[in-house]
XYZ file of C-alpha atoms in Angstrom:
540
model
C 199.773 168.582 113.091
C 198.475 166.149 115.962
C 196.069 164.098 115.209
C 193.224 163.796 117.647
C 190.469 160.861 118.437
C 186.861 161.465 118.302
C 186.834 161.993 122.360
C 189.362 164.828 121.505
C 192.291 162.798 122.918
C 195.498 163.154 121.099
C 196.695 159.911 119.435
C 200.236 160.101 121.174
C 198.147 160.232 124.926
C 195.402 157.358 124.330
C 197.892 154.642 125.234
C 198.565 156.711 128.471
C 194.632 157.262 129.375
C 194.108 153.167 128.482
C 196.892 152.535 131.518
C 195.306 155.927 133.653
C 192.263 153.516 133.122
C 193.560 150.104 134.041
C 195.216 151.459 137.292
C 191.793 151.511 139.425
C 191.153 148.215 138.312
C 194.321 147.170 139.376
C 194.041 148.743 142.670
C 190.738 146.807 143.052
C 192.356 143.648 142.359
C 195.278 144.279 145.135
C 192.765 145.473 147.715
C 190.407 142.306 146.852
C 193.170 140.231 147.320
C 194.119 141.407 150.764
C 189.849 141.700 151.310
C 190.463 137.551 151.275
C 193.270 137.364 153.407
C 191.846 139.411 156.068
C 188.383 137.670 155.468
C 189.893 134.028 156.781
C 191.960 136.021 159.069
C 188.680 137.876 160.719
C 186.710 134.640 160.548
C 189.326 132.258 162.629
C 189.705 135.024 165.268
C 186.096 135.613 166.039
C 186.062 131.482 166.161
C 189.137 131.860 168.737
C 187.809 134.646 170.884
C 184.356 132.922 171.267
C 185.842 130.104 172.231
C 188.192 132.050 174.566
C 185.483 134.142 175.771
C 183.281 130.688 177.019
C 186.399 128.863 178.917
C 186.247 128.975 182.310
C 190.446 128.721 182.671
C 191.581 131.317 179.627
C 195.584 130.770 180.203
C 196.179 133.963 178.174
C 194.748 137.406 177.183
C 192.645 138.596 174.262
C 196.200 139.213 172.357
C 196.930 135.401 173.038
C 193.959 134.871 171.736
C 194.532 137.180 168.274
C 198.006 135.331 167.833
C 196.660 131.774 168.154
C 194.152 132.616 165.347
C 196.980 134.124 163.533
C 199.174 130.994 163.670
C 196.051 128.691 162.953
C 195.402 131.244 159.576
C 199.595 129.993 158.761
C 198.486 126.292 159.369
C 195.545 126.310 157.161
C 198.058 126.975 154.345
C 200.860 124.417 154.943
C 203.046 126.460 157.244
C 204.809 124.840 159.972
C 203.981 126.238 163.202
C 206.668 125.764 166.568
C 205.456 124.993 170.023
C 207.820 126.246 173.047
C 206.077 125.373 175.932
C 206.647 121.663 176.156
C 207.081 119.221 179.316
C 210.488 118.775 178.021
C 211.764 122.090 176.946
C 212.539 121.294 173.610
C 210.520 122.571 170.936
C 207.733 120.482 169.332
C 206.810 121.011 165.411
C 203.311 120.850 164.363
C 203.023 120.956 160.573
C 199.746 118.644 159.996
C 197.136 120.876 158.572
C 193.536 120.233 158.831
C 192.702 119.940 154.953
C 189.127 121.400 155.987
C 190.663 124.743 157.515
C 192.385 124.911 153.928
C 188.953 125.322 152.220
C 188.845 128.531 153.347
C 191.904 130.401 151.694
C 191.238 128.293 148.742
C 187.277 129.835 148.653
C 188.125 133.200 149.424
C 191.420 133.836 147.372
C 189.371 132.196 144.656
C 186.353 134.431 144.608
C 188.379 137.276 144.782
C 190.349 136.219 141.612
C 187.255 135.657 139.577
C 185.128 139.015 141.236
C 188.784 140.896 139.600
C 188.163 139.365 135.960
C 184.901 140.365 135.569
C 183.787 143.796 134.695
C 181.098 145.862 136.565
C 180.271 147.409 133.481
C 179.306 146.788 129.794
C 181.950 149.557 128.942
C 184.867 148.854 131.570
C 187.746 147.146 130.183
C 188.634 143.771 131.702
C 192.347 143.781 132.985
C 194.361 140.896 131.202
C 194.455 137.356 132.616
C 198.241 137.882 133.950
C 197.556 141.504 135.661
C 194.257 140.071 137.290
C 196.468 137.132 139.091
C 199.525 139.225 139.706
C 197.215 141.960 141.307
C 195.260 140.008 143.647
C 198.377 137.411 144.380
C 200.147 140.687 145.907
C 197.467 141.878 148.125
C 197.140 138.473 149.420
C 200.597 137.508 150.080
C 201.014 141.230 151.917
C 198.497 140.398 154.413
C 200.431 137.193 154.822
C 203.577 138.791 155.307
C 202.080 140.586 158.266
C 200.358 137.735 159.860
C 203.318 135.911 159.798
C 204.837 138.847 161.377
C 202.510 139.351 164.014
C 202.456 135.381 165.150
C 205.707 135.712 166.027
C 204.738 136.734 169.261
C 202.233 134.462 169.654
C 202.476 131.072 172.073
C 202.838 129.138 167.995
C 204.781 131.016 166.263
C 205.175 129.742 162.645
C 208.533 128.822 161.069
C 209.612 131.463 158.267
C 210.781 129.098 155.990
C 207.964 127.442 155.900
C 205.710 130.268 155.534
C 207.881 131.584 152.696
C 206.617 128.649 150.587
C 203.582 127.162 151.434
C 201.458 130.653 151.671
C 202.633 131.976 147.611
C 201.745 127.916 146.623
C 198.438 127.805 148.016
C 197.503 131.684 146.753
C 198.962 130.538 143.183
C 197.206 127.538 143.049
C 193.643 129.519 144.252
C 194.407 132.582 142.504
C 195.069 130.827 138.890
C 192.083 128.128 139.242
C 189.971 131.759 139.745
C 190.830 133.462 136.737
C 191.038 130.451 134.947
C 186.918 129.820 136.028
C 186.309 133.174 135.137
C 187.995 133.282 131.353
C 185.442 130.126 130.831
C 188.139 127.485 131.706
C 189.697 127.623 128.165
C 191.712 124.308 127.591
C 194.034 126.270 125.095
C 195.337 127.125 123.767
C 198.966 127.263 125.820
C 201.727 129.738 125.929
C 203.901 130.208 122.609
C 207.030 129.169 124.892
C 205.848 125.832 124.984
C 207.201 123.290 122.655
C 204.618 122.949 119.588
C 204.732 118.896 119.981
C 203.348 119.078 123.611
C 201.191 121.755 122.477
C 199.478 119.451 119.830
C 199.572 116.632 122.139
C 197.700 118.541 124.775
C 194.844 119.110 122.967
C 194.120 114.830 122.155
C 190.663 113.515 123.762
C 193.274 111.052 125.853
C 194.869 113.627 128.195
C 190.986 114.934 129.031
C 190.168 111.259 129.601
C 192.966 110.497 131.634
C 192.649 113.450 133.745
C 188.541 111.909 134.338
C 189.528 108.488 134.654
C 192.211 109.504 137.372
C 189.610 111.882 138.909
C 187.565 108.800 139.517
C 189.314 106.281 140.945
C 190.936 109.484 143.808
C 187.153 109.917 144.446
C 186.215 106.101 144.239
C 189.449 105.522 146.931
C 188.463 108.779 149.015
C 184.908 107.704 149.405
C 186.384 104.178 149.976
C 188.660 105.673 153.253
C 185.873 107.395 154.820
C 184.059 104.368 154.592
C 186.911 102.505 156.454
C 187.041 105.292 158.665
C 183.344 105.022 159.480
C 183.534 101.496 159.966
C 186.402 101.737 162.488
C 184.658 104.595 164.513
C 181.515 102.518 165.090
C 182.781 99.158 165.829
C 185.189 100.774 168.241
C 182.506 103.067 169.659
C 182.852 103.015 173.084
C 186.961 104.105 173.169
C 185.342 106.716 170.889
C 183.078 108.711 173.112
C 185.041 107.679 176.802
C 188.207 109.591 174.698
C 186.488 112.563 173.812
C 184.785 112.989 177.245
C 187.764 112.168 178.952
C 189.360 115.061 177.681
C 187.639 118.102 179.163
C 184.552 118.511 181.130
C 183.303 121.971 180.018
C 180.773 122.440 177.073
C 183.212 124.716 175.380
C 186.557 122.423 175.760
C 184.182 119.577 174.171
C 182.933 122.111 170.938
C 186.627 122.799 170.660
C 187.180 119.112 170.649
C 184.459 118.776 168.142
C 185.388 121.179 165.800
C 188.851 119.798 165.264
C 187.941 116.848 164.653
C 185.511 117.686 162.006
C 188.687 119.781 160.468
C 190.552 116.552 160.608
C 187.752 114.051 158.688
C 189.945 114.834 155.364
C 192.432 113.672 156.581
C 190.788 110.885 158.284
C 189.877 110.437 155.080
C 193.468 110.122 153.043
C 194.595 107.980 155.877
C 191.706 105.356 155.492
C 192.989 105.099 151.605
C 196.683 104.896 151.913
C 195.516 101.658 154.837
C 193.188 100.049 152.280
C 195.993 100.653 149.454
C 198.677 98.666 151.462
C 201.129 101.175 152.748
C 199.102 102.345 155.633
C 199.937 105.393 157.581
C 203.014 106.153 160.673
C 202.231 106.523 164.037
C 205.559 107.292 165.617
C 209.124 106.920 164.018
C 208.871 103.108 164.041
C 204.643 102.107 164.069
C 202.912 101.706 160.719
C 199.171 100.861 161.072
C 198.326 98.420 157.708
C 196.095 95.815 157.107
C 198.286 92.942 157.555
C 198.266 94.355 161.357
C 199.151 97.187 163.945
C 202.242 96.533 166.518
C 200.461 99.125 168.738
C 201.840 102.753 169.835
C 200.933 103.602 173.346
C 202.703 107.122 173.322
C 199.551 108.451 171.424
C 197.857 110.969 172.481
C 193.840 110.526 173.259
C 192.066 111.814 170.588
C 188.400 110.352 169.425
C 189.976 109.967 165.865
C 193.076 107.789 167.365
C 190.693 105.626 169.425
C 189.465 104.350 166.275
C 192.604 102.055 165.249
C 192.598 98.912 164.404
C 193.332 96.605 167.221
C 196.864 95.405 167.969
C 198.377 92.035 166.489
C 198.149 90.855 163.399
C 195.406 91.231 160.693
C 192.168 89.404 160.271
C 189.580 89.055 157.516
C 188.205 92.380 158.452
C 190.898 94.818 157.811
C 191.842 92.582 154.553
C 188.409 93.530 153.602
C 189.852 96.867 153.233
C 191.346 96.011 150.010
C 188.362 96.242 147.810
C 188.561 99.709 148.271
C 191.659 99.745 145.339
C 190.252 97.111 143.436
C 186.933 99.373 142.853
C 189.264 102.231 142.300
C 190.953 100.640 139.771
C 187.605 98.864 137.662
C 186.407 103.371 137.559
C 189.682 104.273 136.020
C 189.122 101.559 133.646
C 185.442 102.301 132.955
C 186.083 105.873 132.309
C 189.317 105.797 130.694
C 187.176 104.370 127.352
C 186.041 106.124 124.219
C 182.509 105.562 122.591
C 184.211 106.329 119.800
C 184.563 103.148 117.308
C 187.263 104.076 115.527
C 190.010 104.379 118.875
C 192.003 101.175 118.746
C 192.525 99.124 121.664
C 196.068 100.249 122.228
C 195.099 103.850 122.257
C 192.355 102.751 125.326
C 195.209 100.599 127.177
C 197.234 103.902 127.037
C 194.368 105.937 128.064
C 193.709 104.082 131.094
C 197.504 103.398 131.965
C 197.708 108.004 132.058
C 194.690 107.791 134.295
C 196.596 105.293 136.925
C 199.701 107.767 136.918
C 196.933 110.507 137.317
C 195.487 108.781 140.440
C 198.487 108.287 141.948
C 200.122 111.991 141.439
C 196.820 112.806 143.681
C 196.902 110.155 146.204
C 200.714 111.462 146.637
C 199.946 115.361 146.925
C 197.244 114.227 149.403
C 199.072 112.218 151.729
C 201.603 114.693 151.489
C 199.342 117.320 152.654
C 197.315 115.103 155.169
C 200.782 114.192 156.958
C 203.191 115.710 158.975
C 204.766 116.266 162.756
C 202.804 116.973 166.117
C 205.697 116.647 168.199
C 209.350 115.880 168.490
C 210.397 112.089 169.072
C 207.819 109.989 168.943
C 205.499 111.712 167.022
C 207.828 113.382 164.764
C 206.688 111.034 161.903
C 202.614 111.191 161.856
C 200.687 109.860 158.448
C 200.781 108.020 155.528
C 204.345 108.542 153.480
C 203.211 110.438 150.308
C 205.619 107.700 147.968
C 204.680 104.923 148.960
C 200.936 105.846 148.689
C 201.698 107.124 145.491
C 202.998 104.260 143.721
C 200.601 101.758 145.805
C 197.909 103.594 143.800
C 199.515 103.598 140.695
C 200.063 99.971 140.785
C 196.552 98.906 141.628
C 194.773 101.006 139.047
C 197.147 100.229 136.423
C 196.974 96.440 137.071
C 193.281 96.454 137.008
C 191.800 99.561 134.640
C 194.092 98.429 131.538
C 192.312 94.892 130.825
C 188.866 96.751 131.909
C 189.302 99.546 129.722
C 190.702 96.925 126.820
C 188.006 94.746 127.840
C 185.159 97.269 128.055
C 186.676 98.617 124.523
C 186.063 95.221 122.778
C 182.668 94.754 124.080
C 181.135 98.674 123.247
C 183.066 98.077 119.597
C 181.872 94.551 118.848
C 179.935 94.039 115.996
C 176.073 94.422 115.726
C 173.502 91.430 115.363
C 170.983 91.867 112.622
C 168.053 89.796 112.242
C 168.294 85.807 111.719
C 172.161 86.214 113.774
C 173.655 88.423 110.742
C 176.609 90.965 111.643
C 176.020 94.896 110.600
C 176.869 94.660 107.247
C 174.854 91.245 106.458
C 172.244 93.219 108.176
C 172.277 95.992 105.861
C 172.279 93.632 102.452
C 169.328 92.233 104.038
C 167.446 95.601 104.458
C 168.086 96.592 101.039
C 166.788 93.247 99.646
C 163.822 94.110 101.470
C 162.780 96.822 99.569
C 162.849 95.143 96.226
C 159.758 95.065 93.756
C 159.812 91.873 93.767
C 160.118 90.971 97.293
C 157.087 93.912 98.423
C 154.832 91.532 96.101
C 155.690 88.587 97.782
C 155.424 90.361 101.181
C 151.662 91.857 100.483
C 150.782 88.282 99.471
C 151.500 87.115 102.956
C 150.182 90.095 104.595
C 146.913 89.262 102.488
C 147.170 85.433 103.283
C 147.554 86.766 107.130
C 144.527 89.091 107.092
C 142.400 86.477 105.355
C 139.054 88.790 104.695
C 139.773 91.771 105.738
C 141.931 92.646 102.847
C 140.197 91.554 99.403
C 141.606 89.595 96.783
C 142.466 92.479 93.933
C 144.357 90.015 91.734
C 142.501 86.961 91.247
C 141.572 85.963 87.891
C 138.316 86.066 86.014
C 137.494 82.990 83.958
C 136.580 83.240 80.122
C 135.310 80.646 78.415
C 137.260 79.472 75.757
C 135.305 80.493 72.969
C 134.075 83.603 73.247
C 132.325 85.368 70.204
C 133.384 88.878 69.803
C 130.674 91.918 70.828
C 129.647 94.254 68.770
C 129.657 97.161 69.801
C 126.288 99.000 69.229
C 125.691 102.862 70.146
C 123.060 103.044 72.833
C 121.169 106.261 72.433
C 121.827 108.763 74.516
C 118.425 111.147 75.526
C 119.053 114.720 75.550
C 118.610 116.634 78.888
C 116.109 119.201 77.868
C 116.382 122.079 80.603
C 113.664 123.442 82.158
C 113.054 126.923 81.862
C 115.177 128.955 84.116
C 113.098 130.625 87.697
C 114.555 133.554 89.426
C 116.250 132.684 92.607
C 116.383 128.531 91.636
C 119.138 126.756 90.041
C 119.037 125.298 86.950
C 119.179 121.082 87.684
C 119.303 118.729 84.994
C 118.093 114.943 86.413
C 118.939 112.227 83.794
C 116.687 109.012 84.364
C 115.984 105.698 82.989
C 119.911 105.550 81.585
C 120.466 101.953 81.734
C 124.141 101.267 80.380
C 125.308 97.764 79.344
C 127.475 96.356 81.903
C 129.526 95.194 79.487
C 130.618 97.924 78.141
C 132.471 98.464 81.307
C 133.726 94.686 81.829
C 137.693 94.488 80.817
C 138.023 93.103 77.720
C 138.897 89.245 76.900
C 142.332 88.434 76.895
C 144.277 85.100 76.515
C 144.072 82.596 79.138
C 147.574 82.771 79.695
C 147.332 85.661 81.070
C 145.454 86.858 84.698
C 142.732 89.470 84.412
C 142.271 91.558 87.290
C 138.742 92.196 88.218
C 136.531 95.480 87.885
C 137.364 98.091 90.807
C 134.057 99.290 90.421
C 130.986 97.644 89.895
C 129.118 99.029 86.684
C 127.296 102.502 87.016
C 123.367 102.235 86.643
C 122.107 105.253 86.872
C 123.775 109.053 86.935
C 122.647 112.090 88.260
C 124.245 115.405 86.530
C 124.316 118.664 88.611
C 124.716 121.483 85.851
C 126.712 124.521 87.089
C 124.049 127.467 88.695
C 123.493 129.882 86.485
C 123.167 133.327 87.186
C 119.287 134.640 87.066
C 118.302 136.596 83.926
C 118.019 140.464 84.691
């Protein structure tokens, strides 16, 4: 007999309606995926035709138009594109990518990731991690497929080897940072497949420090490079706007101009780093701009970006200057790389802060990596910093300088505390405890009364006897009897006692030995009394 669920859905089917009701969801994945493709796709060809629409010599049709905004789609993720109409006839590479333009793919392939692991719904199920990043990784790299395909015939076509890599990496990288943003960025834990050691070792504070301290001291040397940069462009000013008006005369040429320029500030950026660092950056097969000087490349094309470098000869006091760009980069990898913690020793900091230098320079690397590459053949076949060399030059300052600053910064947050009158923590603490002893609190209100003079009265101060003193007898006093008055409707009863004179010293203390302190009276002696009796209720 088959067994049915409360819906009315055999048992043997619900695993079949649970995929039925994953596939849409799925589908909505793929078609977001491609959605983000053809939204960077759609936004660099309106950008294109715009442009090509406002200049007053368009070399080419709408279609040449379409393909260049194709082929600048492939650049903004890595690809190599190939120029054929040269002065020489040989074709020129051009594989540096404006790191701004790559902003875009990232954004877009990223929203779509995270929009595809979220439910509409309270009662839709969410599609697993894996089938969220496969989904939307295939709609994305199909649309690439075809623009690749459709640049071909374009005046830039892009190289397919190129594209065959650097598209899937920047989609996986995008696609896995999205559903990793949407599942709450989960730090664990990792796949089973993993070795349990590294798994376990993941998870220690150090790795998470590390991966801050290196964060800091890429920022610290990126801000430090567009500083550099900023420098250059205003004391060399002039070059700067006579090159970018030299280079076309029409409002549009100049926006063009503009624009890819601002596209090329990151890397503007990367490059003013790896020159403060040491290594510099290529200008040619055989011209390395550093700080120790610039032989000078006059095969460069004039560009307001290029008009900015450093002058030619040796270097000078102001481009050493540069190198307190590394040196600040390397006191922030220190500074974060410590623990408040007190109980981290000082080898476990040193080792903290020697991770975040490797950190900081696996980044610098990728970046100068990505910031580099060919605009032409020949001369300008080698164009940017060399992604090694950068590398290590930022290991090796941040490693020479966060260690003893993190050790350093480690000793000083652990040292011990300074109690009152110089003592360490522990002194301190005897000290407090002391404090609170009955004896001392005596001793203390003494001085607090000695300190307040009349405002607090002497309570303990010793009344004198003589030293004979005959003993009292005690005699009863006579006590008159309230007599109540007779009891009025409506009134309370009140009983007034008068002319009760008690002997004060019936209420003095009584004599002790003179060895002994006797405390004064608290209160002086009563006189007179006055007795309220209760109310009574009146008589019916």
């Amino acid at each position: 007999m088959t067994q049915v669920t409360e819906r009315g859905t055999p048992l043997s089917a619900a695993p079949r309606a649970g995929v039925r009701r994953r596939s849409p969801a799925a589908a909505a994945c793929v078609v977001g995926g491609a959605v983000a493709a053809g939204l960077g796709l759609g936004f660099l060809a309106v950008l294109v035709i715009v442009l090509w629409i406002s200049s007053p010599y368009p070399d080419s049709g709408p279609g040449g138009a379409l393909h260049l905004a194709a082929g600048l789609w492939l650049l903004a993720h890595g690809t190599e594109l190939v120029r054929y109409d040269t002065l020489s006839g040989i074709p020129a590479p051009v594989g540096m990518t404006p790191l701004l333009l790559v902003a875009l793919p990232v954004l877009l392939m990223r929203r779509a990731a995270r929009l595809g692991s979220a439910a509409e719904e309270d009662d839709e199920e969410v599609l697993p991690a894996a089938a969220v990043f496969s989904a939307v990784l295939c709609g994305y790299l199909a649309v690439g497929a075809l623009a690749t395909v459709y640049a071909a015939g374009g005046p830039m076509p892009a190289d397919p080897i190129s594209a065959a890599w650097h598209i899937p990496l920047v989609a996986v990288l995008a696609a896995a940072g999205g559903v990793w943003g949407a599942r709450g960025r989960p730090l664990g834990p990792l796949p089973s497949w993993i070795p349990r050691g590294v798994r376990k070792a993941v998870v220690r504070p150090r790795y998470a420090l590390a991966l801050r301290a290196g964060a800091g001291g890429s920022l610290v040397l990126l801000g430090g490079g567009a500083l550099v940069v900023g420098a250059s462009l205003a004391w060399h000013g002039a070059e700067v706007q006579a090159s970018f008006l030299s280079l076309t005369g029409v409002w549009s040429g100049r926006f063009a101009v503009l624009l890819l320029a601002l596209t090329l500030i990151p890397n503007a950026m990367v490059w003013g780093a790896a020159y403060a660092l040491g290594p510099g950056f290529a200008l040619g097969s055989h011209v390395t701009a550093t700080p120790l000087g610039f032989p000078g490349a006059p095969g460069l094309p004039r560009f307001p970006l290029l008009a900015a470098l450093p002058a030619e000869g040796a270097g000078s006091p102001l481009t050493w200057a540069a190198v307190g760009v590394p040196v600040l980069a390397g006191l922030a990898v220190g500074w974060f790389a410590v623990r408040r913690a007190r109980e981290v020793s000082s080898g476990e900091t040193a080792l903290t802060a020697a991770l975040g230098a490797v950190v900081c320079g696996l980044t610098m690397a990728g970046l100068a990596a990505a910031s580099a590459g060919p605009l032409g053949s020949r001369q300008l076949s080698e164009f940017g910093p060399v992604w090694w060399t950068t590398g290590v030059a930022a290991f090796a300052w941040t490693a020479v300088l966060a260690v003893p600053v993190a050790v350093a910064v480690h000793a000083w947050r652990t040292r011990p505390a300074i109690g009152p009158g110089g003592l360490d923590a522990d002194e301190a603490v005897a000290v407090d405890d002391r404090w609170h002893d009955s004896g001392v609190r005596e001793v203390r209100w003494a001085a607090l009364r000695k300190a307040a003079g009349a405002l607090v009265p002497e309570m303990t101060a010793p009344v004198p006897v003589p030293p004979a003193v005959p003993a009292v007898p005690v005699v009863p006093v006579p006590v008159p009897v309230p007599v109540a008055a007779p009891a009025v409707p409506g009134r309370r009863a009140v009983t007034v006692v008068s002319g009760l004179d008690l002997d004060p010293g019936l209420l003095a203390p009584k004599p002790v030995a003179p060895a002994e302190p006797v405390s004064a009276p608290l209160a002086p002696p009563v006189v007179g009394a006055r007795v309220l009796a209760r109310r009574k209720p009146p008589p019916e």
